[in-house]
XYZ file of N, CA and C in Angstrom:
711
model
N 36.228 -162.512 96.387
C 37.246 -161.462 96.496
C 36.952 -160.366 95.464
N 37.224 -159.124 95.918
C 36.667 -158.305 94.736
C 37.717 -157.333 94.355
N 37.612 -157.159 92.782
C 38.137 -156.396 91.801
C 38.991 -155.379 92.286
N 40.249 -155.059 92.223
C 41.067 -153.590 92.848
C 39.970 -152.703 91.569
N 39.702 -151.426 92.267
C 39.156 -150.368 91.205
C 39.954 -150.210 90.081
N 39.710 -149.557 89.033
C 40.604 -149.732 87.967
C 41.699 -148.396 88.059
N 40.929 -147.447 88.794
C 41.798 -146.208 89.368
C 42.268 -146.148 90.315
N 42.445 -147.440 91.675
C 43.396 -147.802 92.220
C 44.322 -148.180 91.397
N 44.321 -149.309 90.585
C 45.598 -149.658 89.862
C 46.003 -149.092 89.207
N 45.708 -147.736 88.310
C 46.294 -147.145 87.954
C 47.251 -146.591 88.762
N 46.776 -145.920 89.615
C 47.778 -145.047 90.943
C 48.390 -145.646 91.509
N 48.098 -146.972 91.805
C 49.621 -147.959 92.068
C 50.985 -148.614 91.198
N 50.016 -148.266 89.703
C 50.986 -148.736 89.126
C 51.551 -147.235 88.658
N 50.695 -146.298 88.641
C 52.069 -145.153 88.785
C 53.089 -144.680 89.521
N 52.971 -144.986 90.905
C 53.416 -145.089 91.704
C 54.871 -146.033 91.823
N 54.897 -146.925 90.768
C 55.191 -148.913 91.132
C 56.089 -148.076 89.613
N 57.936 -147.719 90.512
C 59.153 -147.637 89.575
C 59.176 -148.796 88.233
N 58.491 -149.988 89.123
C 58.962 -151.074 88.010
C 57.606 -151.154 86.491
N 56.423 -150.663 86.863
C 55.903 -150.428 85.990
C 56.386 -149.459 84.838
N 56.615 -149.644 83.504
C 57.057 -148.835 82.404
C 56.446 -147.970 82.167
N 56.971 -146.641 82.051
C 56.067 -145.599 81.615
C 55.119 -145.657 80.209
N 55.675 -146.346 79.327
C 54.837 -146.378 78.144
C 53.589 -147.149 78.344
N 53.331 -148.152 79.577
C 52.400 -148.362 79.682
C 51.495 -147.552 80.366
N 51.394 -146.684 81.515
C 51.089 -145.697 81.417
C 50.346 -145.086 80.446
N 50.897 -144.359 79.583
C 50.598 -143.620 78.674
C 50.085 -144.042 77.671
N 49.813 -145.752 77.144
C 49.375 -145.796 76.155
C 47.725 -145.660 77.217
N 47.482 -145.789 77.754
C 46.001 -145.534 78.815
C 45.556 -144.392 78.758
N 46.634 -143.279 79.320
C 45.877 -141.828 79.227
C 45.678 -141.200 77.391
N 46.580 -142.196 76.712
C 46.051 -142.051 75.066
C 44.593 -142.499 74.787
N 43.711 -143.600 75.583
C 42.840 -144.349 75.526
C 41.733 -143.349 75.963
N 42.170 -142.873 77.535
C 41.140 -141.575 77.939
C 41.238 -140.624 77.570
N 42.288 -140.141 77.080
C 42.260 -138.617 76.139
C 41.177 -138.798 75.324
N 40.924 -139.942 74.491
C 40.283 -139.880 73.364
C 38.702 -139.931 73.564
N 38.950 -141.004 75.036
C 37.410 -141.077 75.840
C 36.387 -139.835 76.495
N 37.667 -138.997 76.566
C 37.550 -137.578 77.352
C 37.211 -136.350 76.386
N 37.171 -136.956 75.318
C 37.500 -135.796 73.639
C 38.644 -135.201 73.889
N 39.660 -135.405 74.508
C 40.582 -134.236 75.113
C 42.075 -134.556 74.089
N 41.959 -133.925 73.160
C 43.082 -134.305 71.990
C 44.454 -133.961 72.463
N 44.567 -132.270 73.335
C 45.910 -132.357 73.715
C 46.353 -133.132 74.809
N 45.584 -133.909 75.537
C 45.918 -135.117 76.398
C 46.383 -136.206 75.372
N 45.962 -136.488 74.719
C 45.943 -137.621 73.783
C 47.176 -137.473 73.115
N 47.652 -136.145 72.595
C 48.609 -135.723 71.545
C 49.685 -135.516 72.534
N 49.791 -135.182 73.953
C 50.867 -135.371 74.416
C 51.460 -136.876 74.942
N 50.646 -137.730 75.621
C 50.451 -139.309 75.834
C 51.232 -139.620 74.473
N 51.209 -139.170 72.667
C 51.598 -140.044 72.025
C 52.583 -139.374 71.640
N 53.245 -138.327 71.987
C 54.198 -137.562 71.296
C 55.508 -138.144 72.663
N 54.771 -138.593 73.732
C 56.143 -138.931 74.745
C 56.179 -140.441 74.317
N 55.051 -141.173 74.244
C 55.521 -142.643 73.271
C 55.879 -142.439 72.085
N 56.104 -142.244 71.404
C 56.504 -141.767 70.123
C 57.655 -141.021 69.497
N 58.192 -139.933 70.388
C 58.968 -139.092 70.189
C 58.627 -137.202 69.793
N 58.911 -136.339 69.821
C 58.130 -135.347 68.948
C 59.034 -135.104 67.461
N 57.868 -135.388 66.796
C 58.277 -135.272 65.567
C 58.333 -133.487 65.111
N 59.377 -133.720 64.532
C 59.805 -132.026 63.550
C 60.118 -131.356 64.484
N 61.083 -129.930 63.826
C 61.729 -128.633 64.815
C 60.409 -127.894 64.630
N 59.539 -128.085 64.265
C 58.192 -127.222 64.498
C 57.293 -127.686 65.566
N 57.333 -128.659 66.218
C 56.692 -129.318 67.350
C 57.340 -128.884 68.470
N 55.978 -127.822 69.429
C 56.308 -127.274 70.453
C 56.893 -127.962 71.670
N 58.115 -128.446 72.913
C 58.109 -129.159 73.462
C 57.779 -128.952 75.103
N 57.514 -129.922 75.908
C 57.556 -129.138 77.187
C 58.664 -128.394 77.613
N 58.745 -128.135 78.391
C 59.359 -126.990 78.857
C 60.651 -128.391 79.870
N 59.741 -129.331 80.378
C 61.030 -130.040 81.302
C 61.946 -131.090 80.061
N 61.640 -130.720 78.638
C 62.410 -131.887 77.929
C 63.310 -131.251 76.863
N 63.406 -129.694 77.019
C 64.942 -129.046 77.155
C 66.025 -128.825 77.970
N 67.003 -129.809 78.117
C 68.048 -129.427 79.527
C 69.175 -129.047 78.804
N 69.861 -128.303 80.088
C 71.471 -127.385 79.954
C 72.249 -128.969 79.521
N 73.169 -128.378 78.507
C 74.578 -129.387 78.375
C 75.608 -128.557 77.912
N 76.546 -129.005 78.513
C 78.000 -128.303 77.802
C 78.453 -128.910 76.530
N 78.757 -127.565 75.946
C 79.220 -128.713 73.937
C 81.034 -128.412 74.338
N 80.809 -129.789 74.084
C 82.109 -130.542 73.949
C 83.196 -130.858 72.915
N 84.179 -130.981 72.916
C 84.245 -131.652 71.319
C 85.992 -132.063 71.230
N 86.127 -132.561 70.377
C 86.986 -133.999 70.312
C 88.007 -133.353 69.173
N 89.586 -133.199 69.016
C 90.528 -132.674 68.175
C 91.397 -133.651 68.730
N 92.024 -133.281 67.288
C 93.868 -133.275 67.778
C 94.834 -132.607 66.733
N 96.108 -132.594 66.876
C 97.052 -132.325 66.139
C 98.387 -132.956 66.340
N 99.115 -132.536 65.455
C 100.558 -133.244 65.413
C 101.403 -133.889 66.482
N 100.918 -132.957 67.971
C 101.954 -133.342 69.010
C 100.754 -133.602 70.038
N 99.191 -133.421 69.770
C 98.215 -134.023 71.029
C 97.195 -134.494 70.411
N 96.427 -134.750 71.744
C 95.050 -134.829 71.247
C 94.051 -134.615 72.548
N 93.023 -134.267 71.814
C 92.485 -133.379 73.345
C 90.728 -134.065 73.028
N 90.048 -134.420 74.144
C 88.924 -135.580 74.122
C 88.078 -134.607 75.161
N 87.033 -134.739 74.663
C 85.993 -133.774 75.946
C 86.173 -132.616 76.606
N 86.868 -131.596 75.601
C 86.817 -129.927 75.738
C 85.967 -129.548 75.977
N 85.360 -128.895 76.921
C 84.473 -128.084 77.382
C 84.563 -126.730 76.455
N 83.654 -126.120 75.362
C 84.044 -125.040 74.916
C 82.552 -124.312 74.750
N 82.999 -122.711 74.498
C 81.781 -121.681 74.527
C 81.333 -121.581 73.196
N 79.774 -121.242 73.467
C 79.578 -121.175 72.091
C 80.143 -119.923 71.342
N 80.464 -119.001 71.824
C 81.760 -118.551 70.707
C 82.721 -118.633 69.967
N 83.065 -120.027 70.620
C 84.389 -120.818 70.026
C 84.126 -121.578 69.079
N 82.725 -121.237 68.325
C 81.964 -121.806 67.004
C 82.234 -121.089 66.046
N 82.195 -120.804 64.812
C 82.096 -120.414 64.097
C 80.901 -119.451 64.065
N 80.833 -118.193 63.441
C 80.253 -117.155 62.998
C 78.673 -117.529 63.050
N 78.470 -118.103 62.080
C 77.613 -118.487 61.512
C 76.186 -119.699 62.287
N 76.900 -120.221 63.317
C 76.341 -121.010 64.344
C 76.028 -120.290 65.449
N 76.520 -119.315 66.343
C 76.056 -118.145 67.084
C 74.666 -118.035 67.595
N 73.838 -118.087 66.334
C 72.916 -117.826 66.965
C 71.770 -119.057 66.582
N 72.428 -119.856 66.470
C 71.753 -121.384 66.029
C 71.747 -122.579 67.281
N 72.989 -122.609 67.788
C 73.403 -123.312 68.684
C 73.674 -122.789 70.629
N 73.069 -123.249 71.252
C 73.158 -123.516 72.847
C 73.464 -124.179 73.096
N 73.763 -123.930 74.526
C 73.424 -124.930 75.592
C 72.416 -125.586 76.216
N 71.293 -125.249 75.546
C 70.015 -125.500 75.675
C 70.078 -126.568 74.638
N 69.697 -127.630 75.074
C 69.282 -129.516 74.154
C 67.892 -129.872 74.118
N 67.451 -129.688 73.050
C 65.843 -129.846 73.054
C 66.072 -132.114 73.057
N 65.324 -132.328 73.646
C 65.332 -133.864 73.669
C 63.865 -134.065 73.344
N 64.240 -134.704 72.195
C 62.818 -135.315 71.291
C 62.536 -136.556 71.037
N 63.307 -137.511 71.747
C 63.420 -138.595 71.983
C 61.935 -139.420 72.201
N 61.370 -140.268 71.925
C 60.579 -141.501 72.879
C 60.778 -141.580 74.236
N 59.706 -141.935 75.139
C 60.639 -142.439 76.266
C 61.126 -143.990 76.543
N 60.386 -144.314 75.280
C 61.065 -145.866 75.068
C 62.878 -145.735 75.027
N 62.908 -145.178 73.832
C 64.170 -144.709 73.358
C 65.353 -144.124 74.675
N 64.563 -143.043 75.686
C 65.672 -142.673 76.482
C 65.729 -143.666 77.656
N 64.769 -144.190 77.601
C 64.923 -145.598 78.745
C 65.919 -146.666 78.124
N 65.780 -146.447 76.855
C 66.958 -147.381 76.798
C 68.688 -146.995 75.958
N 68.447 -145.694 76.300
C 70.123 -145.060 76.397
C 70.185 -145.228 77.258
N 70.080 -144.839 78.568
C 70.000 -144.828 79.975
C 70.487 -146.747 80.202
N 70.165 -147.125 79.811
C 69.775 -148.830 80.592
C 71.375 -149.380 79.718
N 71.758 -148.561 78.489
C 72.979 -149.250 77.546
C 74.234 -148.415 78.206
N 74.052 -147.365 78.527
C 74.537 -146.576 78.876
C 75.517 -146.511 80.335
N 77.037 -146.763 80.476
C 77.732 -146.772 81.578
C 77.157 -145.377 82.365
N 76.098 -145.706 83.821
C 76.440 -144.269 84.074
C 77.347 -143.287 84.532
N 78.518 -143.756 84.353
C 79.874 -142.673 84.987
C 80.027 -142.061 83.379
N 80.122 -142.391 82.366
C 79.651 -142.050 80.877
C 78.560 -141.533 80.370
N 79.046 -140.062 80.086
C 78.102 -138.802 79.582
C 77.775 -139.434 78.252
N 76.610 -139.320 77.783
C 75.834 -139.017 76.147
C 76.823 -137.966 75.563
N 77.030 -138.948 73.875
C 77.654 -137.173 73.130
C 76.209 -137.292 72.202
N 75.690 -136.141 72.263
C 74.781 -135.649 71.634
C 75.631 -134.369 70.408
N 75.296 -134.961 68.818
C 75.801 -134.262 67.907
C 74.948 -133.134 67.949
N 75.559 -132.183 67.054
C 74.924 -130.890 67.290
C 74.509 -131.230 65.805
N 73.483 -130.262 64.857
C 73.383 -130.056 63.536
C 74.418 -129.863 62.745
N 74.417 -130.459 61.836
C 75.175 -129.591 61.007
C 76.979 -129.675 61.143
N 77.435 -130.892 62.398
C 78.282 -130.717 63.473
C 79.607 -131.037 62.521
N 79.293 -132.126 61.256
C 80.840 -131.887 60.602
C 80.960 -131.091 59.713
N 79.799 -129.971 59.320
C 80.426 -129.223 58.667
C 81.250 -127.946 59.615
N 80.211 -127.999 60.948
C 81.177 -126.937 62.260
C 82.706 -127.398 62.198
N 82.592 -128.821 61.886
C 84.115 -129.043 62.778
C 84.901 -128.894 61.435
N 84.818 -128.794 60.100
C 85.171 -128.705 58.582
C 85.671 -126.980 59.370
N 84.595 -126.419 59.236
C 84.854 -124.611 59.633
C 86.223 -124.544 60.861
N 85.796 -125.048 61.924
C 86.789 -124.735 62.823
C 88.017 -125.284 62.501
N 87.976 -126.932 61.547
C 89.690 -126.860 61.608
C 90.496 -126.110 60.593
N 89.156 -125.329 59.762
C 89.963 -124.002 58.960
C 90.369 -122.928 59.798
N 89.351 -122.888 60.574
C 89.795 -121.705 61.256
C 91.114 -121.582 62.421
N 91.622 -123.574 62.778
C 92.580 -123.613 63.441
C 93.877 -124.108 62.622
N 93.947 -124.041 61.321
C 94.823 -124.793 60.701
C 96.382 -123.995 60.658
N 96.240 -122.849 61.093
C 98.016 -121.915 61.335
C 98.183 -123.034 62.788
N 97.380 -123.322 63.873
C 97.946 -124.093 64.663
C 98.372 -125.799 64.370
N 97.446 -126.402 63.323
C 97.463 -127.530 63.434
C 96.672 -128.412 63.829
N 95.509 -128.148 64.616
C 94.323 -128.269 65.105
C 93.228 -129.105 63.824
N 93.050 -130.045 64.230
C 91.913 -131.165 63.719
C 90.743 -131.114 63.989
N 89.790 -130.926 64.090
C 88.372 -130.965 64.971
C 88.070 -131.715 64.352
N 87.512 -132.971 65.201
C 87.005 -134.290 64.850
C 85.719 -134.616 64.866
N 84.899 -133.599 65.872
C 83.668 -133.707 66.077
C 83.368 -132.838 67.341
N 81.849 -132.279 67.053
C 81.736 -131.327 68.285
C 80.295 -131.929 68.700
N 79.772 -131.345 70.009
C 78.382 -132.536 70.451
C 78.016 -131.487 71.861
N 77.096 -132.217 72.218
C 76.246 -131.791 73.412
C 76.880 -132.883 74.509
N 77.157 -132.497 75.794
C 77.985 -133.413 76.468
C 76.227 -133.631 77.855
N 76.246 -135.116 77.879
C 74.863 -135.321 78.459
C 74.821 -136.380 79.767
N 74.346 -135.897 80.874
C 75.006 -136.739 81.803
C 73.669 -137.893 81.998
N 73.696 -138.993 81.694
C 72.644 -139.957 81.794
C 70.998 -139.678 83.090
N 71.358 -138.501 84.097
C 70.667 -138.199 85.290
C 69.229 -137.215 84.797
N 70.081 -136.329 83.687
C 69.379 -135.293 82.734
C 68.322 -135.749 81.961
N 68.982 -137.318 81.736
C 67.845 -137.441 80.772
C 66.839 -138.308 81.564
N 67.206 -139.185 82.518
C 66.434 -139.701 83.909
C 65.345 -138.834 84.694
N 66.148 -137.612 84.456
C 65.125 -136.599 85.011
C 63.642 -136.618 83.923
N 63.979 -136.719 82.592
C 62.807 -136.433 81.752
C 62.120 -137.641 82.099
N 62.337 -138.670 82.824
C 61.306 -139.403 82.528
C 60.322 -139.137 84.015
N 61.296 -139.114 85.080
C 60.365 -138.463 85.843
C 59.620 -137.753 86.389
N 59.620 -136.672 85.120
C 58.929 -135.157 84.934
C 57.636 -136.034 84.377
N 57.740 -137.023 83.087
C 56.434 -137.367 82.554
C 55.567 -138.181 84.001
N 56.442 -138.953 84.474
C 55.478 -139.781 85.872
C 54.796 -138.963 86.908
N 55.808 -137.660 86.959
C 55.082 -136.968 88.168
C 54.094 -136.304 88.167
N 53.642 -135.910 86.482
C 52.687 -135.620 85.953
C 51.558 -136.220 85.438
N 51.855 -137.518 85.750
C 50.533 -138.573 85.561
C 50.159 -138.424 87.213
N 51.114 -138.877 87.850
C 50.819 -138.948 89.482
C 49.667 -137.450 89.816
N 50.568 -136.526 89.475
C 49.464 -135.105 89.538
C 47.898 -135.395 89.020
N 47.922 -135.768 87.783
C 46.710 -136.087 87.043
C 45.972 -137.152 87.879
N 46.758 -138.026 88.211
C 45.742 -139.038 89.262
C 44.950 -138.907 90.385
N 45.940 -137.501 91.047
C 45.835 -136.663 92.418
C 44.858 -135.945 92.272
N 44.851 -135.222 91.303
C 43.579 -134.467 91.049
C 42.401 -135.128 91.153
N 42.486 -135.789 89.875
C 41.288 -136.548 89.226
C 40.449 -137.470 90.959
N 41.493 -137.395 91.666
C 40.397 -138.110 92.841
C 39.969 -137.014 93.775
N 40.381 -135.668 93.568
C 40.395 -134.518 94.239
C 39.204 -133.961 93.537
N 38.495 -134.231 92.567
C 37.510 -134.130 92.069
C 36.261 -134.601 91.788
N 36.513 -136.109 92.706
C 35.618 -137.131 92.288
C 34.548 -136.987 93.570
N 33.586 -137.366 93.475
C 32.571 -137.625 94.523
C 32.884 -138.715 95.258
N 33.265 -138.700 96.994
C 33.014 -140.145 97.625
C 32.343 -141.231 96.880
N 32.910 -142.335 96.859
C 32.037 -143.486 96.568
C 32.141 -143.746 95.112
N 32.556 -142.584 94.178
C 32.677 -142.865 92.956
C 34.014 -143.678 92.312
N 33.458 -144.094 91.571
C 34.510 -145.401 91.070
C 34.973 -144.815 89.538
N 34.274 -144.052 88.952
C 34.989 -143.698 88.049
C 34.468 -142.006 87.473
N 35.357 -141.381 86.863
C 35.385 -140.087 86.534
C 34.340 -139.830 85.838
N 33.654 -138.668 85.691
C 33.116 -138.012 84.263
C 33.888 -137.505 83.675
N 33.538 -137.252 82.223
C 34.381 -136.522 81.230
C 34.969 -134.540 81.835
N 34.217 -134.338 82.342
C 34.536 -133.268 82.903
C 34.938 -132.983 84.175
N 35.454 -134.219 85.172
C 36.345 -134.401 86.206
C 37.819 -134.756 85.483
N 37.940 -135.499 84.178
C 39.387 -135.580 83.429
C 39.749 -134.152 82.768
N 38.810 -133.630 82.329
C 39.161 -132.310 81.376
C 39.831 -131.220 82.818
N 38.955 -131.123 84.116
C 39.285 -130.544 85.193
C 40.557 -130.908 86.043
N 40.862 -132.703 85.469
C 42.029 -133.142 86.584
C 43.177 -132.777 85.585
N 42.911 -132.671 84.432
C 44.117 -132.553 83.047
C 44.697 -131.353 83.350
N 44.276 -130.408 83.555
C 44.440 -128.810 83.431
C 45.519 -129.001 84.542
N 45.775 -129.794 85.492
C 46.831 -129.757 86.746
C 47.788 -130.214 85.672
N 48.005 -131.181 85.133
C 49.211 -131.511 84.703
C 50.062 -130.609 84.402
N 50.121 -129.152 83.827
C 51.089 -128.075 83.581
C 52.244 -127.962 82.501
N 51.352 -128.695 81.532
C 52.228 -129.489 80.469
C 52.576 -127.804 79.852
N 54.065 -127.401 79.560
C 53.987 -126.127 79.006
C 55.125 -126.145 78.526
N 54.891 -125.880 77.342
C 55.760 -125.495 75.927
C 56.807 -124.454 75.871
N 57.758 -124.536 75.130
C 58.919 -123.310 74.860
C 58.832 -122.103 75.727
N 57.748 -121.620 75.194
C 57.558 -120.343 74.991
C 56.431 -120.148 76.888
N 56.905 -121.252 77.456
C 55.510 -121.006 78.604
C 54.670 -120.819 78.340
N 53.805 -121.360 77.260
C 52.317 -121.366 77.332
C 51.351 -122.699 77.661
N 50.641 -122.977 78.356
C 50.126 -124.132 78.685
C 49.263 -124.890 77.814
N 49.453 -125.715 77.703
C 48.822 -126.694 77.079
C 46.890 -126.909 77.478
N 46.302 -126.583 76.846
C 44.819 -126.667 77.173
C 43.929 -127.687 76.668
N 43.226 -128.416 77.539
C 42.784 -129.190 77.763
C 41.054 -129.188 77.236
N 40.343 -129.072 76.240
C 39.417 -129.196 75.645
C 38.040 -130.406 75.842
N 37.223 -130.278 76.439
C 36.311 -130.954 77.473
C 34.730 -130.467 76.483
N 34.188 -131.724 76.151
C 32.922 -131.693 75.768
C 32.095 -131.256 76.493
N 30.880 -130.709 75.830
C 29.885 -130.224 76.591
C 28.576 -131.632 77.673
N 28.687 -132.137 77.509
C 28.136 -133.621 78.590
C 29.369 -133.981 79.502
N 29.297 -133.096 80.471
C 30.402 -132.962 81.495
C 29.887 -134.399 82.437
N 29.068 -134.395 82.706
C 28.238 -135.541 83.170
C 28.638 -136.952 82.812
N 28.833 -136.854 81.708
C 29.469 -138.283 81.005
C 30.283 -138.949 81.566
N 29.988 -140.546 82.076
C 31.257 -141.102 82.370
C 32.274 -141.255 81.295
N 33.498 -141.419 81.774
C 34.536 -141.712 80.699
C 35.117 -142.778 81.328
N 35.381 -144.189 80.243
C 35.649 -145.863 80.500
C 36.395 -146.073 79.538
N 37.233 -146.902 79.640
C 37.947 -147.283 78.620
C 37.873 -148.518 78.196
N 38.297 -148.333 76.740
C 37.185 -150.361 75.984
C 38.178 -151.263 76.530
N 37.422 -152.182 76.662
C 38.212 -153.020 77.364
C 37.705 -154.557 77.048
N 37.522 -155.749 76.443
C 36.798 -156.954 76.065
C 36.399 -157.522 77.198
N 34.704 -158.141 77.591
C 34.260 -157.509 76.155
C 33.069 -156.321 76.614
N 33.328 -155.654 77.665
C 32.667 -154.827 78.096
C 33.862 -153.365 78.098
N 32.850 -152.438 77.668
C 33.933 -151.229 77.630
C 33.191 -150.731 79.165
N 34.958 -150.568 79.479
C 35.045 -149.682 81.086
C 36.356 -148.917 80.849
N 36.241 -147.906 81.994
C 37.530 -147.268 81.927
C 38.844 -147.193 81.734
N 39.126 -148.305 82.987
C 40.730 -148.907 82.976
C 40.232 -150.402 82.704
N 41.209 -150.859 81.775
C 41.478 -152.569 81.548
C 41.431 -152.940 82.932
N 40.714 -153.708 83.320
C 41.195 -154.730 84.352
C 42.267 -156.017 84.553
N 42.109 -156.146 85.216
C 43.585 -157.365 85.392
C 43.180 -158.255 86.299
C-alpha cells in the first residue's frame, strides 16, 4: 500500500475542520525556513504565538468593528451593556480609541475563548487605559450620579471565529497555488514554486501593504521538511 503524498495530507488536513490550526502552521514555520522565506515563517509564528507589541504590523483580517460598551450605575439604576460613541469618552481618548479592535491574540488563545465562551455571550474586551476612562467619566457624570464601572470593546464570539478562518483560507490558497505551480507528476515543490505559491496568500498589514515573500536564488531547489530520520518535506504519518 503506498504512502498518501505528503502534500496530499497536507491539503486534506487543511481542509479537515477537526484538524487544529496550530498544527498547520507549525509546518509552514518548518517550510518558511526551508524556503529561506522569513516573512512566511514570521507570520506562521506570530499567528501561533500571538503578535507581540503595538509596533507589530497586523493583517488587515485581525482588526474587526466592535461597539464599546460599558457598565454604570447610580443611586436609583444600573445600566449593563450601553452601547456608546466614542465621543461619549473623554477628551483626551478621541483620538486613541475606535471601533476598530486590533486582535493580537494566538490562535491557540482565541480557539479557546471561543470553546469557554457561551456563544449567545459577547467578549468584553477592555479598552487601554479603561479605569482610568471610567475614573474621567464618572467625574464628568458626578452632578448626575453616574458610576462608570468599566468601559470595553463589546465582541461577538463569530468575529473572532472569523479570524481563524481568514488564517485557514489562506493556507488553503497557499496549497492551491503551490499545486498550480507544480509540474504533473511532481511530488514535491522547489524553493521557488513556495516563494511563487506564498505571494497568493495576500497577507496585508494596516496600512495595505503586502507582505513579501523573499525566495533564494536556487529556485530549482527542492524544499523538504526534516523529518527522522530522513529529511523530506512534510512529516509523514
Amino acid at each position: 500500500m503506498s504512502k498518501q503524498p505528503p502534500l496530499d495530507k497536507f491539503e486534506q488536513d487543511v481542509l479537515d475542520e477537526s484538524v487544529p490550526i496550530q498544527q498547520l502552521l507549525r509546518l509552514v514555520i518548518v517550510l518558511g525556513g526551508r524556503a529561506f522565506s522569513e516573512p512566511l515563517r514570521l507570520w506562521a509564528r506570530n499567528e501561533l504565538q500571538g503578535y507581540p507589541g503595538p509596533g507589530m504590523p497586523l493583517p488587515t483580517y485581525r482588526t474587526i468593528t466592535a461597539p464599546l460598551q460599558m457598565d454604570s450605575h447610580s443611586r436609583f439604576s444600573q445600566g449593563r451593556n450601553e452601547t456608546i460613541s466614542v465621543l461619549a469618552l473623554p477628551d483626551v481618548a478621541h483620538d486613541l480609541v475606535s471601533e476598530q479592535l486590533p486582535v493580537t491574540f494566538s490562535v491557540g488563545k482565541i480557539q479557546n475563548l471561543i470553546a469557554n465562551q457561551d456563544p449567545h455571550t459577547p467578549f468584553k474586551f477592555g479598552l487601554p487605559g479603561s479605569a482610568e476612562l471610567a475614573r474621567l467619566m464618572t467625574s464628568e457624570r458626578s452632578g448626575q450620579g453616574v458610576v462608570v464601572e468599566r468601559i470595553y470593546w463589546s465582541v461577538h464570539a463569530s468575529a473572532l471565529h472569523d479570524i481563524l478562518e481568514q488564517v485557514r483560507n489562506r493556507l488553503l490558497e497557499f496549497v492551491a497555488e503551490l499545486r498550480a505551480t507544480m509540474e504533473p507528476g511532481e511530488s514535491e515543490p522547489t524553493v521557488g514554486q513556495v516563494h511563487q505559491a506564498a505571494q497568493t496568500i495576500n497577507i496585508t498589514v494596516g496600512d495595505h501593504s503586502p507582505v513579501h515573500v523573499i525566495a533564494p536564488h536556487r529556485h530549482s531547489a527542492t524544499v523538504s521538511f526534516p523529518t527522522r530520520p530522513h529529511h523530506r518535506w512534510w512529516p509523514r504519518r
